[in-house]
């Protein structure tokens, strides 16, 4: 019985010694081409030799947190999508529907002001669609201005010219 205990103690001592000794690291690529490291050998693996037993990671740099960062404001654009530039509108009531497109996405607190022939057409609105009533015959220019929540102009559309054709009151035209 003493021999069995002695043999067990020797086996434990040797296993402890091999555990504390130098570990081997193996590397191979898996079926997806990903490089894999392990302490267990694998078919096609090569042994990686380490030059030092003491591997130290450099201290992480916290410089990134000390730099003042200012949020970059997105450059907004506003365009008139309807009516099209130089479009002729035939509408005897003189109604024109103006729609706009804002990129990037329209944000909460923004407002849009419509100008027709250089004059404001009603108050600024949070809607991107406008209805203009009783527009006179002839050539007209539309333009939109986009305001942020601080009422600052952040985008102005290109002017859009349209032509209003209405039935005339005289001569039955």
mmCIF file with all atom_site columns, C-alpha atoms in Angstrom:
data_model
loop_
_atom_site.group_PDB
_atom_site.id
_atom_site.type_symbol
_atom_site.label_atom_id
_atom_site.label_alt_id
_atom_site.label_comp_id
_atom_site.label_asym_id
_atom_site.label_entity_id
_atom_site.label_seq_id
_atom_site.pdbx_PDB_ins_code
_atom_site.Cartn_x
_atom_site.Cartn_y
_atom_site.Cartn_z
_atom_site.occupancy
_atom_site.B_iso_or_equiv
_atom_site.pdbx_formal_charge
_atom_site.auth_seq_id
_atom_site.auth_comp_id
_atom_site.auth_asym_id
_atom_site.auth_atom_id
_atom_site.pdbx_PDB_model_num
ATOM 1   C CA . UNK A 1 1   ? 0.000   0.000  0.000   1.00 0.00 ? 1   UNK A CA 1
ATOM 2   C CA . UNK A 1 2   ? 2.889   2.335  0.793   1.00 0.00 ? 2   UNK A CA 1
ATOM 3   C CA . UNK A 1 3   ? 4.211   1.785  -2.732  1.00 0.00 ? 3   UNK A CA 1
ATOM 4   C CA . UNK A 1 4   ? 0.917   2.937  -4.220  1.00 0.00 ? 4   UNK A CA 1
ATOM 5   C CA . UNK A 1 5   ? 0.900   6.110  -2.126  1.00 0.00 ? 5   UNK A CA 1
ATOM 6   C CA . UNK A 1 6   ? 4.527   6.789  -2.997  1.00 0.00 ? 6   UNK A CA 1
ATOM 7   C CA . UNK A 1 7   ? 3.803   6.249  -6.703  1.00 0.00 ? 7   UNK A CA 1
ATOM 8   C CA . UNK A 1 8   ? 0.796   8.599  -6.460  1.00 0.00 ? 8   UNK A CA 1
ATOM 9   C CA . UNK A 1 9   ? 2.872   11.341 -4.798  1.00 0.00 ? 9   UNK A CA 1
ATOM 10  C CA . UNK A 1 10  ? 5.589   11.043 -7.464  1.00 0.00 ? 10  UNK A CA 1
ATOM 11  C CA . UNK A 1 11  ? 2.966   11.267 -10.238 1.00 0.00 ? 11  UNK A CA 1
ATOM 12  C CA . UNK A 1 12  ? 1.427   14.368 -8.640  1.00 0.00 ? 12  UNK A CA 1
ATOM 13  C CA . UNK A 1 13  ? 4.837   15.972 -8.232  1.00 0.00 ? 13  UNK A CA 1
ATOM 14  C CA . UNK A 1 14  ? 5.743   15.362 -11.866 1.00 0.00 ? 14  UNK A CA 1
ATOM 15  C CA . UNK A 1 15  ? 2.432   16.686 -13.129 1.00 0.00 ? 15  UNK A CA 1
ATOM 16  C CA . UNK A 1 16  ? 2.867   19.828 -10.990 1.00 0.00 ? 16  UNK A CA 1
ATOM 17  C CA . UNK A 1 17  ? 6.401   20.249 -12.331 1.00 0.00 ? 17  UNK A CA 1
ATOM 18  C CA . UNK A 1 18  ? 5.268   19.956 -15.941 1.00 0.00 ? 18  UNK A CA 1
ATOM 19  C CA . UNK A 1 19  ? 2.396   22.389 -15.280 1.00 0.00 ? 19  UNK A CA 1
ATOM 20  C CA . UNK A 1 20  ? 4.758   25.013 -13.859 1.00 0.00 ? 20  UNK A CA 1
ATOM 21  C CA . UNK A 1 21  ? 7.237   24.509 -16.679 1.00 0.00 ? 21  UNK A CA 1
ATOM 22  C CA . UNK A 1 22  ? 7.262   26.096 -20.096 1.00 0.00 ? 22  UNK A CA 1
ATOM 23  C CA . UNK A 1 23  ? 3.946   25.922 -21.914 1.00 0.00 ? 23  UNK A CA 1
ATOM 24  C CA . UNK A 1 24  ? 3.809   25.301 -25.615 1.00 0.00 ? 24  UNK A CA 1
ATOM 25  C CA . UNK A 1 25  ? 1.578   27.343 -27.878 1.00 0.00 ? 25  UNK A CA 1
ATOM 26  C CA . UNK A 1 26  ? 0.304   26.116 -31.224 1.00 0.00 ? 26  UNK A CA 1
ATOM 27  C CA . UNK A 1 27  ? -1.098  28.080 -34.143 1.00 0.00 ? 27  UNK A CA 1
ATOM 28  C CA . UNK A 1 28  ? -3.158  27.020 -37.169 1.00 0.00 ? 28  UNK A CA 1
ATOM 29  C CA . UNK A 1 29  ? -5.822  28.346 -39.500 1.00 0.00 ? 29  UNK A CA 1
ATOM 30  C CA . UNK A 1 30  ? -9.347  26.984 -39.173 1.00 0.00 ? 30  UNK A CA 1
ATOM 31  C CA . UNK A 1 31  ? -11.669 26.131 -42.084 1.00 0.00 ? 31  UNK A CA 1
ATOM 32  C CA . UNK A 1 32  ? -12.663 29.828 -42.404 1.00 0.00 ? 32  UNK A CA 1
ATOM 33  C CA . UNK A 1 33  ? -9.046  30.984 -42.628 1.00 0.00 ? 33  UNK A CA 1
ATOM 34  C CA . UNK A 1 34  ? -9.024  32.445 -39.104 1.00 0.00 ? 34  UNK A CA 1
ATOM 35  C CA . UNK A 1 35  ? -5.725  32.154 -37.223 1.00 0.00 ? 35  UNK A CA 1
ATOM 36  C CA . UNK A 1 36  ? -6.235  30.122 -34.005 1.00 0.00 ? 36  UNK A CA 1
ATOM 37  C CA . UNK A 1 37  ? -3.867  29.900 -31.014 1.00 0.00 ? 37  UNK A CA 1
ATOM 38  C CA . UNK A 1 38  ? -4.096  27.135 -28.423 1.00 0.00 ? 38  UNK A CA 1
ATOM 39  C CA . UNK A 1 39  ? -2.036  25.198 -25.881 1.00 0.00 ? 39  UNK A CA 1
ATOM 40  C CA . UNK A 1 40  ? -3.424  21.967 -27.346 1.00 0.00 ? 40  UNK A CA 1
ATOM 41  C CA . UNK A 1 41  ? -1.808  20.637 -30.532 1.00 0.00 ? 41  UNK A CA 1
ATOM 42  C CA . UNK A 1 42  ? -4.029  20.389 -33.598 1.00 0.00 ? 42  UNK A CA 1
ATOM 43  C CA . UNK A 1 43  ? -3.575  18.712 -36.982 1.00 0.00 ? 43  UNK A CA 1
ATOM 44  C CA . UNK A 1 44  ? -1.529  21.032 -39.200 1.00 0.00 ? 44  UNK A CA 1
ATOM 45  C CA . UNK A 1 45  ? -0.562  23.289 -36.256 1.00 0.00 ? 45  UNK A CA 1
ATOM 46  C CA . UNK A 1 46  ? 2.897   24.776 -35.834 1.00 0.00 ? 46  UNK A CA 1
ATOM 47  C CA . UNK A 1 47  ? 4.511   25.464 -32.483 1.00 0.00 ? 47  UNK A CA 1
ATOM 48  C CA . UNK A 1 48  ? 4.936   29.149 -31.628 1.00 0.00 ? 48  UNK A CA 1
ATOM 49  C CA . UNK A 1 49  ? 8.171   29.997 -29.827 1.00 0.00 ? 49  UNK A CA 1
ATOM 50  C CA . UNK A 1 50  ? 7.938   32.827 -27.313 1.00 0.00 ? 50  UNK A CA 1
ATOM 51  C CA . UNK A 1 51  ? 11.050  34.891 -26.746 1.00 0.00 ? 51  UNK A CA 1
ATOM 52  C CA . UNK A 1 52  ? 10.139  35.732 -23.154 1.00 0.00 ? 52  UNK A CA 1
ATOM 53  C CA . UNK A 1 53  ? 8.198   34.099 -20.345 1.00 0.00 ? 53  UNK A CA 1
ATOM 54  C CA . UNK A 1 54  ? 7.259   37.508 -18.958 1.00 0.00 ? 54  UNK A CA 1
ATOM 55  C CA . UNK A 1 55  ? 4.789   39.064 -21.293 1.00 0.00 ? 55  UNK A CA 1
ATOM 56  C CA . UNK A 1 56  ? 3.733   42.571 -20.309 1.00 0.00 ? 56  UNK A CA 1
ATOM 57  C CA . UNK A 1 57  ? 1.123   44.697 -21.923 1.00 0.00 ? 57  UNK A CA 1
ATOM 58  C CA . UNK A 1 58  ? 1.954   48.395 -22.253 1.00 0.00 ? 58  UNK A CA 1
ATOM 59  C CA . UNK A 1 59  ? -0.136  50.699 -20.091 1.00 0.00 ? 59  UNK A CA 1
ATOM 60  C CA . UNK A 1 60  ? -3.188  51.944 -21.982 1.00 0.00 ? 60  UNK A CA 1
ATOM 61  C CA . UNK A 1 61  ? -3.106  55.541 -23.122 1.00 0.00 ? 61  UNK A CA 1
ATOM 62  C CA . UNK A 1 62  ? -5.843  57.797 -21.789 1.00 0.00 ? 62  UNK A CA 1
ATOM 63  C CA . UNK A 1 63  ? -4.918  60.700 -24.089 1.00 0.00 ? 63  UNK A CA 1
ATOM 64  C CA . UNK A 1 64  ? -8.056  60.145 -26.129 1.00 0.00 ? 64  UNK A CA 1
ATOM 65  C CA . UNK A 1 65  ? -10.205 61.092 -23.144 1.00 0.00 ? 65  UNK A CA 1
ATOM 66  C CA . UNK A 1 66  ? -8.336  64.360 -22.554 1.00 0.00 ? 66  UNK A CA 1
ATOM 67  C CA . UNK A 1 67  ? -8.913  65.774 -26.038 1.00 0.00 ? 67  UNK A CA 1
ATOM 68  C CA . UNK A 1 68  ? -11.843 68.161 -26.174 1.00 0.00 ? 68  UNK A CA 1
ATOM 69  C CA . UNK A 1 69  ? -14.304 66.909 -28.737 1.00 0.00 ? 69  UNK A CA 1
ATOM 70  C CA . UNK A 1 70  ? -16.929 69.051 -30.294 1.00 0.00 ? 70  UNK A CA 1
ATOM 71  C CA . UNK A 1 71  ? -19.880 67.397 -31.938 1.00 0.00 ? 71  UNK A CA 1
ATOM 72  C CA . UNK A 1 72  ? -19.793 67.978 -35.649 1.00 0.00 ? 72  UNK A CA 1
ATOM 73  C CA . UNK A 1 73  ? -22.970 69.471 -36.963 1.00 0.00 ? 73  UNK A CA 1
ATOM 74  C CA . UNK A 1 74  ? -24.263 67.747 -40.036 1.00 0.00 ? 74  UNK A CA 1
ATOM 75  C CA . UNK A 1 75  ? -24.328 69.906 -43.136 1.00 0.00 ? 75  UNK A CA 1
ATOM 76  C CA . UNK A 1 76  ? -27.997 70.159 -44.022 1.00 0.00 ? 76  UNK A CA 1
ATOM 77  C CA . UNK A 1 77  ? -29.368 70.795 -47.478 1.00 0.00 ? 77  UNK A CA 1
ATOM 78  C CA . UNK A 1 78  ? -32.893 71.732 -48.442 1.00 0.00 ? 78  UNK A CA 1
ATOM 79  C CA . UNK A 1 79  ? -34.269 71.454 -51.957 1.00 0.00 ? 79  UNK A CA 1
ATOM 80  C CA . UNK A 1 80  ? -37.606 72.161 -53.590 1.00 0.00 ? 80  UNK A CA 1
ATOM 81  C CA . UNK A 1 81  ? -38.857 68.915 -55.075 1.00 0.00 ? 81  UNK A CA 1
ATOM 82  C CA . UNK A 1 82  ? -42.168 70.253 -56.356 1.00 0.00 ? 82  UNK A CA 1
ATOM 83  C CA . UNK A 1 83  ? -42.872 72.212 -58.474 1.00 0.00 ? 83  UNK A CA 1
ATOM 84  C CA . UNK A 1 84  ? -39.949 71.450 -60.738 1.00 0.00 ? 84  UNK A CA 1
ATOM 85  C CA . UNK A 1 85  ? -37.650 74.274 -61.837 1.00 0.00 ? 85  UNK A CA 1
ATOM 86  C CA . UNK A 1 86  ? -39.188 76.179 -64.797 1.00 0.00 ? 86  UNK A CA 1
ATOM 87  C CA . UNK A 1 87  ? -42.395 74.132 -64.612 1.00 0.00 ? 87  UNK A CA 1
ATOM 88  C CA . UNK A 1 88  ? -45.624 75.585 -66.000 1.00 0.00 ? 88  UNK A CA 1
ATOM 89  C CA . UNK A 1 89  ? -48.607 75.165 -63.686 1.00 0.00 ? 89  UNK A CA 1
ATOM 90  C CA . UNK A 1 90  ? -52.049 75.404 -65.216 1.00 0.00 ? 90  UNK A CA 1
ATOM 91  C CA . UNK A 1 91  ? -54.427 76.024 -62.330 1.00 0.00 ? 91  UNK A CA 1
ATOM 92  C CA . UNK A 1 92  ? -57.347 78.452 -62.620 1.00 0.00 ? 92  UNK A CA 1
ATOM 93  C CA . UNK A 1 93  ? -57.620 78.853 -58.841 1.00 0.00 ? 93  UNK A CA 1
ATOM 94  C CA . UNK A 1 94  ? -53.942 79.857 -58.609 1.00 0.00 ? 94  UNK A CA 1
ATOM 95  C CA . UNK A 1 95  ? -53.086 77.083 -56.138 1.00 0.00 ? 95  UNK A CA 1
ATOM 96  C CA . UNK A 1 96  ? -49.516 75.781 -55.952 1.00 0.00 ? 96  UNK A CA 1
ATOM 97  C CA . UNK A 1 97  ? -48.302 72.983 -53.695 1.00 0.00 ? 97  UNK A CA 1
ATOM 98  C CA . UNK A 1 98  ? -44.646 73.192 -52.704 1.00 0.00 ? 98  UNK A CA 1
ATOM 99  C CA . UNK A 1 99  ? -42.816 70.172 -51.291 1.00 0.00 ? 99  UNK A CA 1
ATOM 100 C CA . UNK A 1 100 ? -39.265 70.074 -50.025 1.00 0.00 ? 100 UNK A CA 1
ATOM 101 C CA . UNK A 1 101 ? -36.567 67.522 -49.297 1.00 0.00 ? 101 UNK A CA 1
ATOM 102 C CA . UNK A 1 102 ? -34.100 67.887 -46.418 1.00 0.00 ? 102 UNK A CA 1
ATOM 103 C CA . UNK A 1 103 ? -30.932 65.849 -46.011 1.00 0.00 ? 103 UNK A CA 1
ATOM 104 C CA . UNK A 1 104 ? -29.900 64.485 -43.646 1.00 0.00 ? 104 UNK A CA 1
ATOM 105 C CA . UNK A 1 105 ? -33.151 63.774 -41.859 1.00 0.00 ? 105 UNK A CA 1
ATOM 106 C CA . UNK A 1 106 ? -35.350 66.626 -40.611 1.00 0.00 ? 106 UNK A CA 1
ATOM 107 C CA . UNK A 1 107 ? -34.770 67.039 -36.862 1.00 0.00 ? 107 UNK A CA 1
ATOM 108 C CA . UNK A 1 108 ? -37.098 67.999 -34.050 1.00 0.00 ? 108 UNK A CA 1
ATOM 109 C CA . UNK A 1 109 ? -37.177 71.748 -33.448 1.00 0.00 ? 109 UNK A CA 1
ATOM 110 C CA . UNK A 1 110 ? -36.356 72.639 -37.064 1.00 0.00 ? 110 UNK A CA 1
ATOM 111 C CA . UNK A 1 111 ? -38.631 74.949 -39.060 1.00 0.00 ? 111 UNK A CA 1
ATOM 112 C CA . UNK A 1 112 ? -38.923 75.836 -42.740 1.00 0.00 ? 112 UNK A CA 1
ATOM 113 C CA . UNK A 1 113 ? -39.809 79.226 -44.155 1.00 0.00 ? 113 UNK A CA 1
ATOM 114 C CA . UNK A 1 114 ? -41.188 79.549 -47.702 1.00 0.00 ? 114 UNK A CA 1
ATOM 115 C CA . UNK A 1 115 ? -40.455 82.643 -49.776 1.00 0.00 ? 115 UNK A CA 1
ATOM 116 C CA . UNK A 1 116 ? -42.312 83.518 -52.964 1.00 0.00 ? 116 UNK A CA 1
ATOM 117 C CA . UNK A 1 117 ? -40.882 86.302 -55.084 1.00 0.00 ? 117 UNK A CA 1
ATOM 118 C CA . UNK A 1 118 ? -38.584 87.258 -52.166 1.00 0.00 ? 118 UNK A CA 1
ATOM 119 C CA . UNK A 1 119 ? -41.404 87.695 -49.628 1.00 0.00 ? 119 UNK A CA 1
ATOM 120 C CA . UNK A 1 120 ? -42.293 85.340 -46.779 1.00 0.00 ? 120 UNK A CA 1
ATOM 121 C CA . UNK A 1 121 ? -45.362 83.208 -47.317 1.00 0.00 ? 121 UNK A CA 1
ATOM 122 C CA . UNK A 1 122 ? -46.838 82.803 -43.841 1.00 0.00 ? 122 UNK A CA 1
ATOM 123 C CA . UNK A 1 123 ? -44.952 81.822 -40.686 1.00 0.00 ? 123 UNK A CA 1
ATOM 124 C CA . UNK A 1 124 ? -42.137 79.257 -40.527 1.00 0.00 ? 124 UNK A CA 1
ATOM 125 C CA . UNK A 1 125 ? -43.489 75.727 -40.224 1.00 0.00 ? 125 UNK A CA 1
ATOM 126 C CA . UNK A 1 126 ? -42.342 72.299 -39.076 1.00 0.00 ? 126 UNK A CA 1
ATOM 127 C CA . UNK A 1 127 ? -43.940 70.820 -42.197 1.00 0.00 ? 127 UNK A CA 1
ATOM 128 C CA . UNK A 1 128 ? -42.049 70.289 -45.433 1.00 0.00 ? 128 UNK A CA 1
ATOM 129 C CA . UNK A 1 129 ? -45.174 70.849 -47.572 1.00 0.00 ? 129 UNK A CA 1
ATOM 130 C CA . UNK A 1 130 ? -46.776 74.219 -48.315 1.00 0.00 ? 130 UNK A CA 1
ATOM 131 C CA . UNK A 1 131 ? -49.934 75.317 -50.119 1.00 0.00 ? 131 UNK A CA 1
ATOM 132 C CA . UNK A 1 132 ? -49.975 78.723 -51.793 1.00 0.00 ? 132 UNK A CA 1
ATOM 133 C CA . UNK A 1 133 ? -53.347 80.114 -52.829 1.00 0.00 ? 133 UNK A CA 1
ATOM 134 C CA . UNK A 1 134 ? -54.404 82.656 -55.440 1.00 0.00 ? 134 UNK A CA 1
ATOM 135 C CA . UNK A 1 135 ? -51.037 83.018 -57.174 1.00 0.00 ? 135 UNK A CA 1
ATOM 136 C CA . UNK A 1 136 ? -51.205 85.569 -59.985 1.00 0.00 ? 136 UNK A CA 1
ATOM 137 C CA . UNK A 1 137 ? -50.438 84.694 -63.593 1.00 0.00 ? 137 UNK A CA 1
ATOM 138 C CA . UNK A 1 138 ? -46.818 84.888 -64.680 1.00 0.00 ? 138 UNK A CA 1
ATOM 139 C CA . UNK A 1 139 ? -43.331 83.945 -63.552 1.00 0.00 ? 139 UNK A CA 1
ATOM 140 C CA . UNK A 1 140 ? -42.629 83.388 -59.831 1.00 0.00 ? 140 UNK A CA 1
ATOM 141 C CA . UNK A 1 141 ? -39.603 82.408 -57.759 1.00 0.00 ? 141 UNK A CA 1
ATOM 142 C CA . UNK A 1 142 ? -39.713 80.082 -54.749 1.00 0.00 ? 142 UNK A CA 1
ATOM 143 C CA . UNK A 1 143 ? -37.039 79.607 -52.110 1.00 0.00 ? 143 UNK A CA 1
ATOM 144 C CA . UNK A 1 144 ? -36.890 77.780 -48.770 1.00 0.00 ? 144 UNK A CA 1
ATOM 145 C CA . UNK A 1 145 ? -34.852 78.476 -45.640 1.00 0.00 ? 145 UNK A CA 1
ATOM 146 C CA . UNK A 1 146 ? -34.213 75.862 -42.963 1.00 0.00 ? 146 UNK A CA 1
ATOM 147 C CA . UNK A 1 147 ? -33.876 77.061 -39.360 1.00 0.00 ? 147 UNK A CA 1
ATOM 148 C CA . UNK A 1 148 ? -32.507 75.100 -36.385 1.00 0.00 ? 148 UNK A CA 1
ATOM 149 C CA . UNK A 1 149 ? -34.043 75.098 -32.891 1.00 0.00 ? 149 UNK A CA 1
ATOM 150 C CA . UNK A 1 150 ? -32.138 78.354 -32.088 1.00 0.00 ? 150 UNK A CA 1
ATOM 151 C CA . UNK A 1 151 ? -33.801 80.036 -35.084 1.00 0.00 ? 151 UNK A CA 1
ATOM 152 C CA . UNK A 1 152 ? -30.508 80.184 -37.013 1.00 0.00 ? 152 UNK A CA 1
ATOM 153 C CA . UNK A 1 153 ? -30.495 79.623 -40.776 1.00 0.00 ? 153 UNK A CA 1
ATOM 154 C CA . UNK A 1 154 ? -28.684 76.346 -41.478 1.00 0.00 ? 154 UNK A CA 1
ATOM 155 C CA . UNK A 1 155 ? -29.646 75.791 -45.123 1.00 0.00 ? 155 UNK A CA 1
ATOM 156 C CA . UNK A 1 156 ? -31.122 77.731 -48.044 1.00 0.00 ? 156 UNK A CA 1
ATOM 157 C CA . UNK A 1 157 ? -32.542 76.134 -51.177 1.00 0.00 ? 157 UNK A CA 1
ATOM 158 C CA . UNK A 1 158 ? -31.660 77.096 -54.713 1.00 0.00 ? 158 UNK A CA 1
ATOM 159 C CA . UNK A 1 159 ? -34.308 79.391 -56.210 1.00 0.00 ? 159 UNK A CA 1
ATOM 160 C CA . UNK A 1 160 ? -37.010 77.558 -58.156 1.00 0.00 ? 160 UNK A CA 1
ATOM 161 C CA . UNK A 1 161 ? -38.816 79.380 -60.940 1.00 0.00 ? 161 UNK A CA 1
ATOM 162 C CA . UNK A 1 162 ? -42.294 78.343 -62.037 1.00 0.00 ? 162 UNK A CA 1
ATOM 163 C CA . UNK A 1 163 ? -44.874 79.803 -64.416 1.00 0.00 ? 163 UNK A CA 1
ATOM 164 C CA . UNK A 1 164 ? -48.520 80.166 -63.386 1.00 0.00 ? 164 UNK A CA 1
ATOM 165 C CA . UNK A 1 165 ? -51.102 79.956 -66.180 1.00 0.00 ? 165 UNK A CA 1
ATOM 166 C CA . UNK A 1 166 ? -54.638 80.887 -65.218 1.00 0.00 ? 166 UNK A CA 1
ATOM 167 C CA . UNK A 1 167 ? -57.721 81.544 -67.251 1.00 0.00 ? 167 UNK A CA 1
ATOM 168 C CA . UNK A 1 168 ? -57.887 85.283 -67.761 1.00 0.00 ? 168 UNK A CA 1
ATOM 169 C CA . UNK A 1 169 ? -60.850 87.282 -66.451 1.00 0.00 ? 169 UNK A CA 1
ATOM 170 C CA . UNK A 1 170 ? -61.108 89.295 -69.645 1.00 0.00 ? 170 UNK A CA 1
ATOM 171 C CA . UNK A 1 171 ? -61.544 87.950 -73.167 1.00 0.00 ? 171 UNK A CA 1
ATOM 172 C CA . UNK A 1 172 ? -62.639 84.588 -71.761 1.00 0.00 ? 172 UNK A CA 1
ATOM 173 C CA . UNK A 1 173 ? -59.039 83.263 -71.718 1.00 0.00 ? 173 UNK A CA 1
#
